[in-house]
CSV table of C-alpha atoms in Angstrom, one decimal:
chain,number,residue,atom,x,y,z
A,273,MET,CA,-68.0,-58.5,-45.3
A,274,THR,CA,-67.2,-59.4,-48.9
A,275,GLN,CA,-67.7,-63.1,-49.9
A,276,ARG,CA,-64.4,-64.5,-50.9
A,277,SER,CA,-64.4,-66.6,-53.9
A,278,ARG,CA,-62.5,-70.1,-53.6
A,279,VAL,CA,-59.2,-70.6,-55.2
A,280,ASP,CA,-57.4,-74.0,-55.0
A,281,ASP,CA,-54.5,-73.3,-57.1
A,282,LEU,CA,-51.2,-71.4,-56.5
A,283,VAL,CA,-51.6,-68.0,-58.1
A,284,VAL,CA,-48.4,-66.2,-59.1
A,285,VAL,CA,-48.3,-62.5,-60.1
A,286,VAL,CA,-45.2,-61.6,-62.3
A,287,PRO,CA,-44.7,-57.9,-62.8
A,288,GLY,CA,-43.2,-56.2,-66.0
A,289,ILE,CA,-39.8,-54.6,-66.6
A,290,LEU,CA,-39.0,-52.1,-63.8
A,291,GLY,CA,-41.6,-53.6,-61.7
A,292,SER,CA,-39.4,-55.4,-59.0
A,293,ARG,CA,-37.5,-53.6,-56.4
A,294,LEU,CA,-33.6,-54.3,-56.4
A,295,ALA,CA,-31.0,-54.3,-53.6
A,296,ASP,CA,-27.1,-54.3,-54.0
A,297,ALA,CA,-24.6,-56.8,-52.6
A,298,ASP,CA,-24.7,-54.8,-49.1
A,299,GLY,CA,-28.5,-55.1,-49.1
A,300,HIS,CA,-29.0,-51.3,-49.8
A,301,GLU,CA,-32.1,-50.7,-52.2
A,302,VAL,CA,-31.0,-49.4,-55.4
A,303,TRP,CA,-34.2,-49.4,-57.3
A,304,GLY,CA,-37.4,-49.2,-55.4
A,305,LEU,CA,-38.6,-45.9,-54.5
A,306,SER,CA,-42.1,-45.1,-55.9
A,307,GLY,CA,-45.0,-43.0,-55.3
A,308,PRO,CA,-44.2,-39.6,-53.8
A,309,ALA,CA,-40.6,-40.6,-53.7
A,310,LEU,CA,-40.2,-41.4,-57.3
A,311,LEU,CA,-38.2,-38.2,-58.3
A,312,ARG,CA,-35.9,-38.8,-55.5
A,313,GLY,CA,-35.6,-42.5,-56.5
A,314,ILE,CA,-34.7,-41.5,-60.3
A,315,ARG,CA,-32.0,-39.4,-58.9
A,316,THR,CA,-30.7,-42.0,-56.7
A,317,PHE,CA,-30.9,-44.7,-59.4
A,318,GLY,CA,-29.1,-42.2,-61.5
A,319,ARG,CA,-26.1,-42.2,-59.3
A,320,SER,CA,-26.2,-45.9,-58.9
A,321,VAL,CA,-26.6,-46.7,-62.8
A,322,THR,CA,-22.7,-47.2,-63.2
A,323,GLY,CA,-22.8,-49.9,-60.7
A,324,LEU,CA,-26.0,-51.6,-62.4
A,325,THR,CA,-24.7,-51.4,-65.9
A,326,LEU,CA,-24.3,-54.9,-67.2
A,327,PRO,CA,-21.1,-56.3,-68.8
A,328,PRO,CA,-21.1,-57.1,-72.7
A,329,ASP,CA,-21.6,-60.5,-73.9
A,330,LEU,CA,-23.6,-61.5,-70.6
A,331,GLY,CA,-26.1,-63.8,-72.5
A,332,ASP,CA,-28.5,-65.4,-70.1
A,333,GLU,CA,-26.1,-65.3,-67.1
A,334,HIS,CA,-26.1,-63.1,-63.9
A,335,PRO,CA,-23.4,-60.5,-63.8
A,336,GLY,CA,-22.2,-61.6,-60.3
A,337,ASP,CA,-22.7,-58.0,-59.1
A,338,GLY,CA,-24.7,-59.2,-56.1
A,339,VAL,CA,-27.9,-57.2,-57.1
A,340,ARG,CA,-30.9,-59.3,-56.0
A,341,PRO,CA,-34.7,-58.8,-56.1
A,342,LEU,CA,-36.5,-57.7,-52.9
A,343,GLY,CA,-40.3,-57.7,-54.0
A,344,PRO,CA,-42.5,-56.1,-56.4
A,345,MET,CA,-42.9,-52.5,-56.7
A,346,ARG,CA,-45.5,-51.1,-54.3
A,347,ASP,CA,-46.9,-47.9,-56.1
A,348,LEU,CA,-46.5,-45.7,-59.1
A,349,HIS,CA,-42.9,-46.2,-60.6
A,350,GLY,CA,-41.0,-45.6,-63.7
A,351,LEU,CA,-37.9,-44.1,-65.3
A,352,PHE,CA,-37.7,-41.4,-67.6
A,353,GLY,CA,-37.7,-42.8,-71.0
A,354,ILE,CA,-37.8,-46.4,-70.2
A,355,GLY,CA,-41.3,-47.3,-70.9
A,356,THR,CA,-44.1,-45.5,-69.3
A,357,LEU,CA,-45.3,-44.9,-65.7
A,358,VAL,CA,-46.7,-48.1,-64.2
A,359,ASP,CA,-49.0,-48.4,-61.1
A,360,GLY,CA,-47.6,-50.6,-58.5
A,361,TYR,CA,-49.0,-54.0,-57.4
A,362,ASP,CA,-49.6,-53.6,-53.6
A,363,GLY,CA,-53.1,-52.6,-54.6
A,364,PHE,CA,-53.7,-55.3,-56.8
A,365,LEU,CA,-52.2,-58.1,-54.4
A,366,GLU,CA,-54.6,-56.8,-51.8
A,367,TRP,CA,-57.4,-56.9,-53.9
A,368,LEU,CA,-56.7,-60.5,-54.7
A,369,GLU,CA,-56.5,-61.4,-50.9
A,370,ASN,CA,-59.6,-59.5,-50.1
A,371,ASN,CA,-61.8,-61.2,-52.9
A,372,PHE,CA,-60.4,-64.7,-53.1
A,373,THR,CA,-59.3,-67.3,-50.7
A,374,LEU,CA,-55.6,-66.3,-51.4
A,375,ARG,CA,-52.9,-65.3,-49.0
A,376,ARG,CA,-49.1,-64.3,-49.1
A,377,ARG,CA,-46.5,-65.4,-46.7
A,378,THR,CA,-45.8,-62.6,-44.3
A,379,LYS,CA,-42.6,-61.8,-42.4
A,380,LYS,CA,-44.2,-63.2,-39.3
A,381,ASP,CA,-44.9,-66.7,-40.9
A,382,GLU,CA,-42.8,-69.7,-40.5
A,383,ALA,CA,-40.4,-70.0,-43.6
A,384,ASP,CA,-42.1,-73.3,-44.5
A,385,SER,CA,-45.9,-72.0,-44.1
A,386,PRO,CA,-48.0,-72.6,-47.1
A,387,ALA,CA,-49.3,-69.7,-49.1
A,388,ASN,CA,-51.0,-69.8,-52.5
A,389,LEU,CA,-50.4,-66.3,-53.6
A,390,LEU,CA,-46.8,-65.5,-54.7
A,391,ALA,CA,-45.5,-62.1,-56.1
A,392,PHE,CA,-42.5,-63.2,-58.1
A,393,ALA,CA,-39.9,-60.4,-58.1
A,394,TYR,CA,-36.9,-60.8,-60.5
A,395,ASP,CA,-33.9,-58.8,-61.9
A,396,TRP,CA,-35.6,-57.1,-64.8
A,397,ARG,CA,-32.2,-56.0,-66.3
A,398,LEU,CA,-31.5,-59.7,-67.3
A,399,SER,CA,-32.5,-62.1,-69.9
A,400,CYS,CA,-36.2,-63.3,-69.9
A,401,ARG,CA,-34.4,-66.7,-70.1
A,402,TYR,CA,-32.4,-66.3,-67.0
A,403,ASN,CA,-35.5,-65.0,-65.0
A,404,ALA,CA,-37.6,-67.9,-66.4
A,405,ASP,CA,-35.2,-70.2,-64.8
A,406,ARG,CA,-35.5,-68.4,-61.3
A,407,LEU,CA,-39.2,-68.6,-61.7
A,408,ALA,CA,-39.0,-72.4,-62.2
A,409,GLU,CA,-37.1,-72.6,-58.9
A,410,ARG,CA,-39.8,-70.6,-56.9
A,411,VAL,CA,-42.7,-72.3,-58.3
A,412,ASP,CA,-41.2,-75.8,-57.7
A,413,GLU,CA,-40.7,-74.7,-54.0
A,414,GLU,CA,-43.9,-72.8,-53.4
A,415,LEU,CA,-46.3,-75.3,-55.5
A,416,GLY,CA,-44.7,-78.2,-53.6
A,417,ARG,CA,-45.1,-76.5,-50.1
A,418,TRP,CA,-48.9,-75.8,-51.1
A,419,ARG,CA,-49.7,-79.3,-52.3
A,420,ALA,CA,-48.2,-80.8,-49.2
A,421,SER,CA,-50.2,-78.6,-46.8
A,422,ALA,CA,-53.5,-80.6,-47.2
A,423,PRO,CA,-54.7,-83.7,-49.2
A,424,GLU,CA,-57.3,-81.7,-51.2
A,425,ARG,CA,-54.4,-79.6,-52.5
A,426,ALA,CA,-52.4,-82.5,-53.8
A,427,GLU,CA,-53.5,-81.7,-57.4
A,428,ALA,CA,-53.1,-78.0,-57.3
A,429,ARG,CA,-51.7,-76.3,-60.4
A,430,VAL,CA,-50.5,-72.8,-60.9
A,431,VAL,CA,-52.4,-69.8,-62.5
A,432,PHE,CA,-50.1,-67.0,-63.6
A,433,VAL,CA,-51.2,-63.4,-63.7
A,434,CYS,CA,-48.4,-61.4,-65.7
A,435,HIS,CA,-48.1,-57.8,-66.5
A,436,SER,CA,-46.1,-56.8,-69.5
A,437,MET,CA,-42.6,-58.5,-69.8
A,438,GLY,CA,-43.6,-60.6,-67.1
A,439,GLY,CA,-45.9,-62.6,-69.5
A,440,LEU,CA,-42.5,-63.2,-71.8
A,441,VAL,CA,-40.8,-64.7,-68.7
A,442,THR,CA,-43.7,-66.8,-67.8
A,443,ARG,CA,-44.1,-68.2,-71.3
A,444,GLN,CA,-40.4,-69.0,-71.5
A,445,TYR,CA,-40.8,-70.9,-68.3
A,446,VAL,CA,-44.0,-72.7,-69.5
A,447,GLU,CA,-43.0,-73.6,-72.8
A,448,ARG,CA,-39.1,-73.8,-72.8
A,449,ARG,CA,-38.5,-74.9,-69.2
A,450,GLY,CA,-41.0,-77.5,-68.3
A,451,GLY,CA,-43.6,-75.3,-66.6
A,452,ALA,CA,-46.4,-76.6,-68.7
A,453,GLU,CA,-46.8,-79.8,-66.5
A,454,VAL,CA,-47.9,-77.8,-63.6
A,455,THR,CA,-49.7,-74.8,-65.2
A,456,ARG,CA,-53.3,-74.6,-65.5
A,457,ARG,CA,-53.7,-70.9,-67.0
A,458,VAL,CA,-51.6,-67.9,-68.0
A,459,ILE,CA,-53.3,-64.5,-67.9
A,460,THR,CA,-51.3,-61.6,-69.5
A,461,LEU,CA,-52.0,-58.0,-69.2
A,462,GLY,CA,-50.4,-56.1,-72.1
A,463,THR,CA,-47.6,-58.6,-72.7
A,464,PRO,CA,-45.7,-57.8,-75.8
A,465,TYR,CA,-45.7,-61.2,-77.4
A,466,ARG,CA,-44.5,-59.5,-80.7
A,467,GLY,CA,-42.5,-56.8,-78.9
A,468,SER,CA,-43.0,-53.0,-78.5
A,469,LEU,CA,-42.1,-50.1,-80.7
A,470,ASP,CA,-41.5,-48.1,-77.4
A,471,ALA,CA,-38.5,-50.3,-76.6
A,472,LEU,CA,-36.9,-49.7,-79.8
A,473,LEU,CA,-37.6,-45.8,-79.7
A,474,ASP,CA,-35.9,-45.8,-76.2
A,475,LEU,CA,-32.9,-47.6,-77.4
A,476,VAL,CA,-32.4,-45.6,-80.6
A,477,ASN,CA,-33.3,-42.1,-79.3
A,478,GLY,CA,-31.9,-42.4,-75.9
A,479,VAL,CA,-33.6,-42.2,-72.7
A,480,GLY,CA,-33.8,-40.0,-69.5
A,481,PRO,CA,-32.2,-36.4,-68.8
A,482,ALA,CA,-28.7,-35.8,-69.9
A,483,GLY,CA,-25.9,-36.6,-67.5
A,484,ILE,CA,-27.4,-39.4,-65.4
A,485,GLY,CA,-26.3,-42.3,-67.6
A,486,LEU,CA,-29.6,-44.0,-68.1
A,487,THR,CA,-29.1,-44.2,-72.1
A,488,ALA,CA,-25.9,-46.3,-71.7
A,489,PHE,CA,-27.6,-48.4,-68.9
A,490,ALA,CA,-30.6,-49.2,-71.1
A,491,ARG,CA,-28.7,-49.9,-74.3
A,492,GLY,CA,-27.0,-52.8,-72.2
A,493,LEU,CA,-30.0,-54.4,-71.1
A,494,PRO,CA,-30.8,-57.9,-72.8
A,495,SER,CA,-34.4,-57.6,-71.4
A,496,LEU,CA,-35.0,-54.3,-73.2
A,497,HIS,CA,-33.7,-55.8,-76.4
A,498,GLN,CA,-36.1,-58.6,-76.0
A,499,LEU,CA,-38.9,-56.1,-76.0
A,500,VAL,CA,-38.1,-54.9,-79.4
A,501,PRO,CA,-40.8,-55.3,-82.1
A,502,ASP,CA,-40.7,-59.2,-83.5
A,503,TYR,CA,-42.4,-57.8,-86.6
A,504,ALA,CA,-41.5,-55.5,-89.5
A,505,ALA,CA,-41.7,-52.1,-87.9
A,506,LEU,CA,-39.3,-49.8,-89.6
A,507,ILE,CA,-39.6,-47.6,-92.5
A,508,THR,CA,-35.9,-46.9,-93.7
A,509,ALA,CA,-36.7,-44.8,-96.8
A,510,PRO,CA,-39.8,-42.8,-97.9
A,511,GLY,CA,-42.2,-45.1,-99.4
A,512,GLY,CA,-40.1,-48.1,-98.7
A,513,PRO,CA,-41.3,-51.3,-97.1
A,514,LEU,CA,-41.4,-52.2,-93.4
A,515,ARG,CA,-38.4,-54.0,-92.1
A,516,TYR,CA,-37.5,-55.9,-89.1
A,517,ALA,CA,-35.0,-53.9,-86.6
A,518,ARG,CA,-32.6,-56.9,-86.9
A,519,GLU,CA,-32.6,-56.5,-90.7
A,520,VAL,CA,-31.4,-52.7,-90.4
A,521,THR,CA,-27.7,-52.4,-90.1
A,522,GLY,CA,-26.1,-49.6,-88.2
A,523,LEU,CA,-29.4,-48.8,-86.3
A,524,PRO,CA,-28.2,-46.2,-83.8
A,525,GLY,CA,-28.3,-47.3,-80.1
A,526,THR,CA,-28.9,-50.7,-80.5
A,527,ASP,CA,-26.6,-53.8,-79.9
A,528,ALA,CA,-26.5,-56.0,-83.0
A,529,ALA,CA,-25.7,-59.2,-80.9
A,530,LEU,CA,-28.4,-58.3,-78.4
A,531,LEU,CA,-30.8,-58.0,-81.3
A,532,LYS,CA,-29.8,-61.2,-82.9
A,533,ASP,CA,-30.2,-63.1,-79.4
A,534,ALA,CA,-33.7,-61.4,-78.9
A,535,ALA,CA,-34.8,-62.5,-82.4
A,536,GLY,CA,-33.7,-66.0,-81.4
A,537,PHE,CA,-35.7,-65.8,-78.2
A,538,HIS,CA,-38.8,-65.0,-80.1
A,539,GLU,CA,-38.2,-67.6,-82.7
A,540,ALA,CA,-37.8,-70.3,-80.2
A,541,LEU,CA,-41.2,-69.3,-78.6
A,542,ARG,CA,-43.1,-69.2,-81.8
A,543,GLU,CA,-41.7,-72.8,-82.7
A,544,SER,CA,-42.9,-74.0,-79.2
A,545,GLY,CA,-46.7,-73.5,-80.4
A,546,ALA,CA,-48.2,-72.2,-77.2
A,547,GLY,CA,-51.5,-73.0,-75.6
A,548,ALA,CA,-53.2,-76.2,-76.4
A,549,ALA,CA,-49.9,-77.9,-77.4
A,550,TYR,CA,-49.0,-77.9,-73.7
A,551,GLY,CA,-52.4,-78.3,-72.2
A,552,VAL,CA,-52.2,-74.7,-70.8
A,553,GLU,CA,-54.9,-72.0,-71.5
A,554,TYR,CA,-53.5,-68.5,-72.4
A,555,VAL,CA,-55.8,-65.5,-71.4
A,556,PRO,CA,-54.2,-62.6,-73.4
A,557,VAL,CA,-55.6,-59.2,-71.9
A,558,SER,CA,-55.1,-56.3,-74.7
A,559,GLY,CA,-55.6,-52.8,-73.7
A,560,VAL,CA,-57.2,-51.1,-77.0
A,561,LEU,CA,-58.4,-47.9,-78.5
A,562,GLN,CA,-55.3,-45.8,-76.9
A,563,PRO,CA,-53.2,-44.1,-79.1
A,564,THR,CA,-50.0,-46.5,-79.7
A,565,PRO,CA,-46.5,-46.3,-81.5
A,566,THR,CA,-46.6,-49.2,-83.8
A,567,THR,CA,-44.1,-48.4,-86.6
A,568,ALA,CA,-41.3,-45.8,-87.0
A,569,GLU,CA,-39.6,-44.0,-89.6
A,570,VAL,CA,-35.8,-43.8,-89.6
A,571,ARG,CA,-34.8,-40.1,-89.6
A,572,GLY,CA,-31.1,-39.8,-89.5
A,573,GLU,CA,-29.8,-40.8,-86.1
A,574,ARG,CA,-33.4,-41.0,-84.6
A,575,LEU,CA,-36.7,-42.7,-85.0
A,576,ALA,CA,-40.1,-41.0,-85.5
A,577,GLY,CA,-42.8,-43.2,-84.0
A,578,LEU,CA,-46.0,-43.7,-86.1
A,579,LEU,CA,-49.6,-44.8,-85.0
A,580,THR,CA,-50.3,-46.8,-88.0
A,581,ILE,CA,-49.0,-49.9,-89.8
A,582,ASP,CA,-49.7,-50.4,-93.5
A,583,GLY,CA,-51.9,-47.4,-93.2
A,584,ALA,CA,-54.2,-49.0,-90.4
A,585,ASP,CA,-54.4,-47.7,-87.0
A,586,GLU,CA,-54.9,-50.8,-84.7
A,587,GLY,CA,-54.3,-49.1,-81.6
A,588,GLY,CA,-53.3,-50.7,-78.2
A,589,ASP,CA,-52.7,-49.8,-74.7
A,590,GLY,CA,-50.5,-46.7,-75.3
A,591,ARG,CA,-47.3,-48.6,-75.3
A,592,VAL,CA,-48.1,-52.2,-76.6
A,593,PRO,CA,-49.8,-52.6,-79.9
A,594,ARG,CA,-52.8,-54.7,-80.1
A,595,LEU,CA,-51.2,-56.9,-82.9
A,596,SER,CA,-48.5,-57.7,-80.3
A,597,SER,CA,-50.4,-58.4,-77.0
A,598,ALA,CA,-53.8,-59.8,-78.4
A,599,HIS,CA,-52.4,-63.2,-79.7
A,600,VAL,CA,-50.3,-65.9,-78.3
A,601,GLY,CA,-48.8,-67.8,-81.2
A,602,SER,CA,-51.5,-69.3,-83.3
A,603,ALA,CA,-53.5,-70.9,-80.6
A,604,GLY,CA,-55.5,-69.8,-77.7
A,605,ARG,CA,-58.8,-67.7,-77.1
A,606,PRO,CA,-59.5,-64.3,-78.3
A,607,ALA,CA,-58.1,-61.5,-76.3
A,608,TYR,CA,-60.1,-59.8,-73.4
A,609,THR,CA,-60.0,-56.1,-74.5
A,610,PRO,CA,-60.6,-53.4,-71.7
A,611,TRP,CA,-60.1,-49.9,-72.7
A,612,GLU,CA,-57.2,-49.1,-70.5
A,613,ARG,CA,-53.5,-47.9,-70.7
A,614,HIS,CA,-50.5,-50.1,-70.4
A,615,GLY,CA,-49.5,-48.9,-66.8
A,616,SER,CA,-53.0,-49.4,-65.3
A,617,LEU,CA,-54.3,-52.5,-66.7
A,618,GLN,CA,-53.8,-54.5,-63.4
A,619,ASN,CA,-56.2,-52.2,-61.5
A,620,ASN,CA,-58.9,-51.8,-64.4
A,621,THR,CA,-62.3,-52.4,-62.9
A,622,ALA,CA,-63.4,-54.4,-65.7
A,623,LEU,CA,-60.5,-56.6,-65.9
A,624,ARG,CA,-60.8,-57.3,-62.2
A,625,GLN,CA,-64.4,-58.4,-62.7
A,626,ALA,CA,-63.2,-60.8,-65.5
A,627,LEU,CA,-60.6,-62.5,-63.0
A,628,TYR,CA,-63.7,-63.9,-61.1
A,629,ASN,CA,-64.2,-66.3,-64.3
A,630,TRP,CA,-60.4,-67.1,-64.6
A,631,LEU,CA,-59.2,-67.8,-61.1
A,632,THR,CA,-61.9,-69.7,-59.3
A,633,PRO,CA,-63.8,-72.9,-60.1
A,634,ASP,CA,-66.7,-71.5,-58.3
A,635,PRO,CA,-69.9,-70.6,-60.2
A,636,PRO,CA,-70.4,-66.8,-60.3
A,637,VAL,CA,-71.7,-65.0,-57.5
A,638,HIS,CA,-73.6,-61.7,-57.5
A,639,ARG,CA,-71.1,-58.8,-57.1
A,640,GLY,CA,-73.4,-55.9,-57.6
A,641,PRO,CA,-74.6,-54.1,-60.6
A,642,GLU,CA,-71.9,-53.5,-63.5
A,643,THR,CA,-72.0,-50.1,-65.0
A,644,ALA,CA,-72.3,-49.9,-68.8
A,645,ASP,CA,-69.1,-47.8,-69.5
A,646,VAL,CA,-68.5,-45.8,-72.7
A,647,PRO,CA,-65.1,-46.7,-74.5
A,648,LEU,CA,-62.6,-44.0,-74.4
A,649,ALA,CA,-59.3,-43.5,-76.1
A,650,VAL,CA,-57.3,-41.2,-73.8
A,651,ASP,CA,-54.1,-39.2,-74.8
A,652,ALA,CA,-52.2,-37.6,-71.9
A,653,PRO,CA,-48.5,-36.6,-71.8
A,654,ASP,CA,-46.2,-39.3,-69.7
A,655,THR,CA,-44.0,-36.4,-68.3
A,656,VAL,CA,-44.6,-32.7,-67.8
A,657,THR,CA,-42.6,-30.1,-66.1
A,658,GLU,CA,-44.2,-28.6,-62.6
A,659,GLY,CA,-46.3,-25.5,-63.5
A,660,GLU,CA,-46.7,-26.6,-67.1
A,661,VAL,CA,-50.1,-26.5,-68.6
A,662,TYR,CA,-50.7,-29.7,-70.4
A,663,GLU,CA,-53.8,-31.1,-72.4
A,664,LEU,CA,-55.8,-34.2,-71.6
A,665,ARG,CA,-57.6,-35.5,-74.5
A,666,ALA,CA,-60.3,-38.1,-74.9
A,667,THR,CA,-62.2,-39.7,-77.9
A,668,VAL,CA,-65.2,-41.8,-78.0
A,669,PRO,CA,-65.5,-44.0,-81.1
A,670,PRO,CA,-68.0,-42.9,-83.6
A,671,ASP,CA,-69.9,-46.2,-83.7
A,672,ILE,CA,-71.0,-45.6,-80.0
A,673,PRO,CA,-74.5,-43.9,-80.1
A,674,GLY,CA,-74.4,-40.3,-78.9
A,675,HIS,CA,-70.5,-40.4,-79.1
A,676,ASP,CA,-70.4,-36.7,-79.5
A,677,ARG,CA,-72.8,-35.9,-76.4
A,678,VAL,CA,-70.8,-37.8,-73.6
A,679,ALA,CA,-70.1,-36.2,-70.4
A,680,VAL,CA,-66.3,-36.9,-69.8
A,681,PHE,CA,-64.6,-35.9,-66.4
A,682,ALA,CA,-61.1,-36.1,-65.3
A,683,THR,CA,-59.6,-35.7,-61.8
A,684,ALA,CA,-56.2,-36.1,-60.2
A,685,GLU,CA,-55.9,-37.7,-56.8
A,686,GLY,CA,-57.1,-35.1,-54.2
A,687,GLY,CA,-57.9,-32.5,-56.9
A,688,PRO,CA,-61.1,-31.2,-58.3
A,689,VAL,CA,-63.2,-32.8,-60.9
A,690,ARG,CA,-62.8,-31.4,-64.2
A,691,THR,CA,-65.5,-31.6,-67.1
A,692,LEU,CA,-63.7,-32.1,-70.5
A,693,ASP,CA,-64.8,-29.6,-73.3
A,694,ASN,CA,-66.8,-31.1,-76.1
A,695,LEU,CA,-64.9,-30.3,-79.3
A,696,GLY,CA,-67.4,-32.0,-81.5
A,697,GLY,CA,-67.2,-35.3,-83.4
A,698,GLY,CA,-66.7,-37.4,-80.1
A,699,ARG,CA,-63.6,-35.3,-79.3
A,700,TYR,CA,-63.1,-34.0,-75.7
A,701,ALA,CA,-60.3,-32.1,-74.1
A,702,ALA,CA,-59.1,-30.1,-70.8
A,703,ARG,CA,-56.0,-28.1,-70.1
A,704,LEU,CA,-54.8,-29.2,-66.8
A,705,ALA,CA,-52.2,-27.5,-64.4
A,706,GLY,CA,-51.4,-27.2,-60.8
A,707,LEU,CA,-50.2,-30.6,-60.0
A,708,PRO,CA,-47.1,-30.9,-57.8
A,709,ALA,CA,-44.1,-32.5,-58.6
A,710,GLY,CA,-44.3,-36.4,-58.5
A,711,PRO,CA,-46.3,-39.2,-60.0
A,712,HIS,CA,-50.3,-38.7,-60.3
A,713,ARG,CA,-53.1,-40.8,-61.4
A,714,VAL,CA,-55.5,-39.0,-63.6
A,715,ARG,CA,-58.7,-40.8,-63.4
A,716,VAL,CA,-61.1,-40.5,-66.2
A,717,SER,CA,-64.8,-41.3,-66.6
A,718,THR,CA,-67.9,-40.8,-68.5
A,719,GLY,CA,-71.5,-40.1,-67.5
A,720,ASN,CA,-70.7,-40.4,-63.8
A,721,ALA,CA,-67.8,-38.4,-62.4
A,722,GLY,CA,-67.5,-40.8,-59.5
A,723,HIS,CA,-67.1,-43.9,-61.6
A,724,VAL,CA,-63.7,-44.6,-63.1
A,725,VAL,CA,-63.3,-45.7,-66.6
A,726,MET,CA,-59.6,-45.6,-67.0
A,727,THR,CA,-56.5,-44.1,-65.5
A,728,ALA,CA,-53.9,-42.1,-67.2
A,729,LEU,CA,-50.5,-42.0,-65.3
A,730,VAL,CA,-48.6,-38.6,-65.3
A,731,LEU,CA,-45.2,-37.8,-63.9
A,732,VAL,CA,-44.7,-34.0,-63.0
A,733,ARG,CA,-41.2,-33.2,-62.8
A,734,GLU,CA,-39.4,-30.4,-60.9
A,735,ASP,CA,-37.8,-27.7,-63.2
A,736,GLU,CA,-34.6,-29.3,-64.3
A,737,ALA,CA,-32.7,-26.2,-63.5
A,738,ASN,CA,-33.6,-26.6,-59.8
A,739,ASP,CA,-33.6,-30.4,-59.2
A,740,GLY,CA,-30.3,-31.6,-60.7
A,741,VAL,CA,-32.1,-34.4,-62.7
């Protein structure tokens, strides 16, 4: 039996945008299908989107439409064009319970029974400020219950593990809503502290297949606007300087008031200082080496994403540039940088090993040998059509000895292991096909076909002519 490491604090897991299941006023789940049912979930969500679209000028309030969060997403989930596929949180939560003295409250428990592992679900449509206030309410309730459950827990504090936008919600709570008084540490996985170009691409270029209303829905989300780059990311004329999105008038698909509000949101967090000023340790985790849109050129009514900024390719996790996720204000420790894509950070093997040092006061215990991995940059399509042949590409950095002589393997769940062709110069590729409609984890490894280095998430769509999406 695995020895569980002791954790004295309350651990709160905060998912990213799209990472919480939502129910309507009648209790019917309107966003929550994942895994094999994801394609049907997108169709269902498309039919419900009119009722979930937010009114203008909502600010930091709830629209009063009765929508409420039910819990974190369990399995692979995503919406066409709003970000990328993200792995669910059930596996991560189970791993925490199996390896640490952490437990969630179950349906069989009494309502006031203590638990020291909380998965905080929230209405991801709404402002990060609004959701930070809801987080404050839950933490007050759960931490009070945990502290009162035993004398040795009276001084317990909170450790947050946040994925993506969940880190912005948590930072707002810690620095602007008094949460620093009870917080020990904030661990953020791919949190876009300075925004993500993908969010701006979604707003300007539109999202999802035509006819199901996702573009209009996305363009009314305060949360998505708060993910827009808070750095100069737009080239509006050939050879021109980089400009902030809020400086570009008439940018298609964006709401000027929401962009202005988002700029104020980030400015307030910058002014608050972060880290040592509050006695809270921030531990940023930044995926690296993956091709990541960082700036964009304005081309008529659309944006064309670029992998460089001022001529340099700084990479990131495929969705959030390293320049955005690796630093929290001007304080804090250097980022932990696993080579992993955004949607799979919470399930990355190296990241999970590092969590032993961040969650427990116990000295490290032997957990078996750690494999010396070879770093990979993996480029895979987010979405393909069923029957379509697609190419998976991997690159080993040239400073790695033998970078051009590495065995690279890929396999989808339940499928055969494929060896990527060596194209020379540290470049490897394989043409893959035959995956059925639905979301898939494509595991990529080096040197040992059974050892996972990182995971690419791919959604295989049914033919649009047949599925009605």
